[in-house]
Structures are given as structure tokens and as C-alpha cells.
Amino acid sequence: MYVKKAIVGTLTGITLFSMSCKQNPDQADANPNWDESNAFFAESTLPYQTADFEKIKNKDFKPAILEGMRRQVEAIDKITANTEAPTFDNTITELEKSSALLKRVSSVFHLLVGAHTNDEIKAINQELSPKFAAHNDGIYLNDALFQRVKQLHDQQASLGLTSEQARVLDVYYQEFVRSGANLKPEQKETLKKLNQELASLTTKFGDQLLAATKSGSVIFTKEELDGLSESELEAFKQEDGTYAIPLNNTTQQPIAASLHKKESRKKLFDAGWNRTEKGDDNDTRETLITIAKKRAEKAELLGFKNYAEWSLQGSMANKPDQAKKLMDQLSPYAVGSATQEAKEIQDLINKEADPFTLTAADWDYYAEKIREQKYALNLNEVKPYFEMNAVLEQGVFYMAEKLYGITFHERKDIPVWQEDVRVFEIFNEDKSPIGLFYVDFYARESKRGGAWMSNIVTQSKLLNQAPVVYNVCNYQKPAAGQPTLLSPDEVITMFHEFGHGLHGFLSDVTYPTVAGTSVSRDFVELPSQFHEHFAFLPEVLTNYAKHYKTGEVIPESLIAKMKAAQNFNIGYGLTEILSASLLDMEWHTISSTADIKDVATFEQEALAKYGINLATVPPRYRSSFFNHVFGGGYAAGYYSYTWAETLDNDAFQWLMDNGGMNRKNGQIFRDKILSKGNTKPSDEMYREFRGKDATIDAYLKMKGFDQKTTFKNNNKVDAKI
């Protein structure tokens, strides 16, 4: 997952919070708490202008953010007061520079909101969220500023702009229009109120979910956890002798695959499934219904039928129907395959001494049994070869050097936000420096669930900034002295987030608005998912997959088993992600007057509508803990993972057809995708890289689906995306 915090100068992409400015008394007045004692008062003197986490205190954030807003208000006032005719430099370039302080502070603040929060930070975030929304409206609903941008856009052909400048201008213009610049004054006031309400509500949803997940750890006795190893048990052991299993942010809890007792699996699944539906302060249902309806109201105010239609402007799909079309093409394969997988599991259960009907809580446990039977592959046999630091340094970094010629050197002299965080300096093949890369891998109570990438500093030639990028994951920290052994899925997650990281720190553009990952949602996952393919590519795998005790390279026999099982359980995996994507789309195609009384009923009816309502395969995220869309920036955009997966399979097929993992192919991908940011429309950029539009053919091939299968529906499988 990629998380983008947007302010002016970083306008597009996925927005967790929309941050720009509005002139109001809170922001325009002098800030009495802003002085030299604030850690953000002066620019950082650390390498690459990275944040000095040893000096930053919680109390620094609010005054620094408000000062950043005030300075941006001041800068925009100067732009609009300029009596000279608008030019790219006196309008767009000045806008790009206007948010320097605000971006410097807010990038660190939102890092901590997600990765290392506390009650004080959460309170500041709740207070400032509506101010960020108001600040944003202060720019995009500022008519004097819009008229300058519009005049430039209308005259674009005669301005002699570079291709990147033309793209930046177009991005700004479209964002103004998308944000309501053409509304009437009274409509703008209504929109401002809606934006502030939505900012507060999405922050509230995230806080409720974090609290529910944190308090939802499930208490077991040792006997209930039969199936876990002694080292795993030690990591969960409490002072009173019980064992607390923390909840993963997804519907399924991975550790259930090892639990022998059905009652324990059900206890864990139910705790996760119901974590935010207990009728307490952390119950998110009322919050999410309100969010969905207010988003619909906003879209209608802006002239759109629903929020999805408004949100998908500028994406590769562009319209909800196009996104649904792709999911409709794939759902018969998903459901058909998952149904066969369920039958196979049920047949296995029926052979047991005490047979029962398969439930969602049992799926992972019995799927592992099937995997062992069919492929003689036990995940506990594989994990000793996947030690976390080896995966990073001999796997991920090795891949990056072979493809892009970049190398990494650990820096232990740079302050971090938590003791487990590591920092690496990145270098090109010619030893020239690129930037910094932080990794924060372990789960903790102060961190929200999931995995993501973002920037502390965004690459920009205009601002003379080199990239400072971070990856966050949630791997279980072992007991002291024990190695961190990853599952295959966790290995893939590391490669995925690093792919986002590459997109950020290989960016090579002038203007921050179009830097790095500032692309459409259904394109931003291409680099991340493309790099997942290298996790188990034999050349990479044998370089990092060495037994943590003996140093033995993973044997060929085990690699063969992994390859044979690579598409095992594919129906389940595709069904759970498609059902979540369709659920997201249903929530964001309602009208503002929709009568929704019960979240569970809405979910059931939505999934039944698309024929993807399998009782044993729940959505990857239930609505009430679907943070991507109700607390993050993927509203009406969760489909983008599947959309981008068709792109990444097509791209990887190109790579394998042209010699595989080598510097030549890596340089092509770097030059045409990773370095370009949003300097061109995504579909145009992909065609220039690939020579044609992508189809789902490579996706079906790599997933092991035969296009002649009986799962196929009537849609053409060669439709371009």
C-alpha cells in the first residue's frame, strides 16, 4: 500500500489527508507558539534534509503546522495580488514553493500518526484534520488564484512550456476544477463544510479502528494454542501466563493456519470479524455510513452521479463501469476456482473422525493441509530460510542492484522515530548519492495495521531536494534473541513496499507535484506489484533464502515445491480481494439519500449482487475495518490493486520475454516508469514502455487460469485496460 499526503506541490495520487490552505483567523494570525525552540523552526541540517527525530517533540507539531499554513496563505496572497499577467513562473512555480514548511512538518507528523502514534498525536490529528481540509479549500476554491491558473491553461499552447511544465499546469487546472473551483459561492461554502466534516470523520474512523484493534487482542491458554511453536508462544506470552494474540488488520488472521483446535480458530476469527461492531466507542458502523453518504453528497454537489464517478477522474479506469468491467471479467475465474477449493477442503474434513461444515475460520488451516498433501510443502519448512534481514539485504537490495545498479549502505548515525527502525543511504552505479531509505518492520501498539510507503522528503530539482523514503510493515517481533522468520506472504509484502520505495527514490523530475508516486491510484501499484515477481525468482531466492541456523541455501527440491504450489489457493485470494473491491465500489456509488440502516445487510446484498458472496470466502476487509477506504485514501479505488496487477503481469511478461532480470531491462523500466512520476498520463506512459496497451492475458496465464475454462463468462478477455 502506498499512502500519499497531499499539499500544494504534491497534488495527485492517493490522499490520506488533503492539505492546502484557507485564509481564516486560526491560520492567518501570527503564531505565538512559533519560535526557535521548535524543532521545525529551521531547516534540518541532517543529510538529505531528513527529520531530526531526536529533537522533535509532540508539542512542536501544532504550532509548526499552523505556521506552515500561515506562510502558505501569505505566499498565495502574493500570487493573487500580483498585477502582472500570470506566467508559469509567477503562478505555478510560486505555488510549488509555497508549502515548503507545511510539507516538511506534515510529512513527519503523518509518519508518526501511522507508524508511532500516541494519545497526544491522535488528539492533534483530530483537531487539525478539519483545518487541513479548510486549508485545501482556501486554495482550490480561491477564485482569484483559479483565474490565473485557468488563463495559463487556456493559453498553454503559446507559452513555450516544457512537456513537464505543461503536465504540471494541466494537473493543477484539473485539480482546481475537480475541487469545485467552478461552483457558485454558496455551493463553495457548502463544499467547505462537507470537506471539513469528512476530514474529521475519516480521522475518527482511523482512530476507532486503531483502538479496536489494539484492545481486541485475543487471550488464550497454552492448550488453546496447540499448533504454535515454542518460540511463537514465547512471543505472545503475558506476565500472568496467558497468551495474547494481536489482531491483524485483515479479515483472516494468519496465525489461524497453525491452530489445531477448531474452537480456537473460531475464537480468533470472530474477534477480528467483530472488532469494530461491539456497540462501544470503537464501533465504526455509524461513522462509515456517515462518511459514505457525505461523500455522495459532495459528489452530487460537484455535478456527479456518485462519489466513485467523481473520484475516478484522471485514473486509468476513469469511470466506475470500467473498473467494474475488469472485476466482472475476473470474478467467474475467482468464484469458480474458490468453489472447487472449498469442495476439496470439505472432502478432507469429511474424512476426519469428527467431520463438520467448512467455515471461513477454518479455511487457512485446512488449506495448509491440502498444500502439504498436494505439494508436500509445509510453510514451517520454508520459513527458516526467510530471515527478515536476509530477505531485505540479500534479497530486496540484491534485486535492486541487479536491475537498477543501486546499492545501499546502512547509516547508524541518523536519528529514527523508534529503536527498531533502520536507515540506509542509496547510491547509483557511479557511486553518486540518491537519498535515504528507512525501514520500520515490526508491529507494535503505536502502529496501525497493514504495510505502506511514503516520503519524508519528496524528490524535486526545483526545490533541490533528494528523496527520503520509508517503508512500514507489521511483522511479529520475536522474543529476545530469536530470529524474525517471515512467511512467503510477508516476503512478498517486503518486495511490494520496496517497489513503492523505488518509485519514490528513483524519481527524476523537476516539480514536486508530479514526483515519484504522485500518479493515479490504479497505476501507483504497478511498481510495487511488478517487484513482487522477483521475490521467488530463482536467482534472487537462492541469494537470500538461507537457513538461519545452518546457512544452507534453500534446496532445489523445496524451490520446486514452491513453484508447483505458486497458484495454490488462488481462487480464495482473488475472491477475497475482488469482493472487497466491489464492496468499496458499492459504498461509493450510493446516493446521498440512500437509506442504509445496517452495514452487514448492505454488505451481503452488495456481494450477492455480483455473485461473489461465498460464505467461506469473506472480503479481505469487512466494511467496519476497511481502513483503506474509510480511513485512508483508497475510496472507490481498492479495485486499483487488481487493475495494476494486470499491468504488472503484462510488464513482467515483457521482462521475461526479453532476457529476464538484467541491467538493460531494469534501466528501461527505470527510465520509462520509475523516474517519470506523473509527468505523463499513466496510459500513455505505459504504452511508451510496453509498446501497446496491457490486456489480462498475462494475468490469466501467470495465475494458472486457462482462458477456455468453464469459469469464463461472456466478456472478452482481451479487453485492454
PDB file of C-alpha atoms in Angstrom, residues 29-30 46 138 159 308 361 387 515 665 668 671 719:
ATOM      1  CA  ASP A  29      -2.924  35.302  12.642  1.00  0.00           C
ATOM      2  CA  ALA A  30       0.620  35.371  13.949  1.00  0.00           C
ATOM      3  CA  LEU A  46      20.960  16.322   8.592  1.00  0.00           C
ATOM      4  CA  GLY A 138      -8.571  28.009   0.666  1.00  0.00           C
ATOM      5  CA  LEU A 159       3.519  29.580 -23.568  1.00  0.00           C
ATOM      6  CA  ALA A 308     -16.936   6.908  -7.498  1.00  0.00           C
ATOM      7  CA  ALA A 361     -12.413 -19.523  10.208  1.00  0.00           C
ATOM      8  CA  GLU A 387      15.068 -14.492   7.918  1.00  0.00           C
ATOM      9  CA  ALA A 515       7.254  13.496  -8.444  1.00  0.00           C
ATOM     10  CA  ASN A 665      15.677  -4.280 -18.744  1.00  0.00           C
ATOM     11  CA  ILE A 668      14.248   0.589 -19.384  1.00  0.00           C
ATOM     12  CA  ASP A 671      13.742   5.337 -17.399  1.00  0.00           C
ATOM     13  CA  ALA A 719     -10.089  -6.099 -23.465  1.00  0.00           C
TER      14      ALA A 719
END
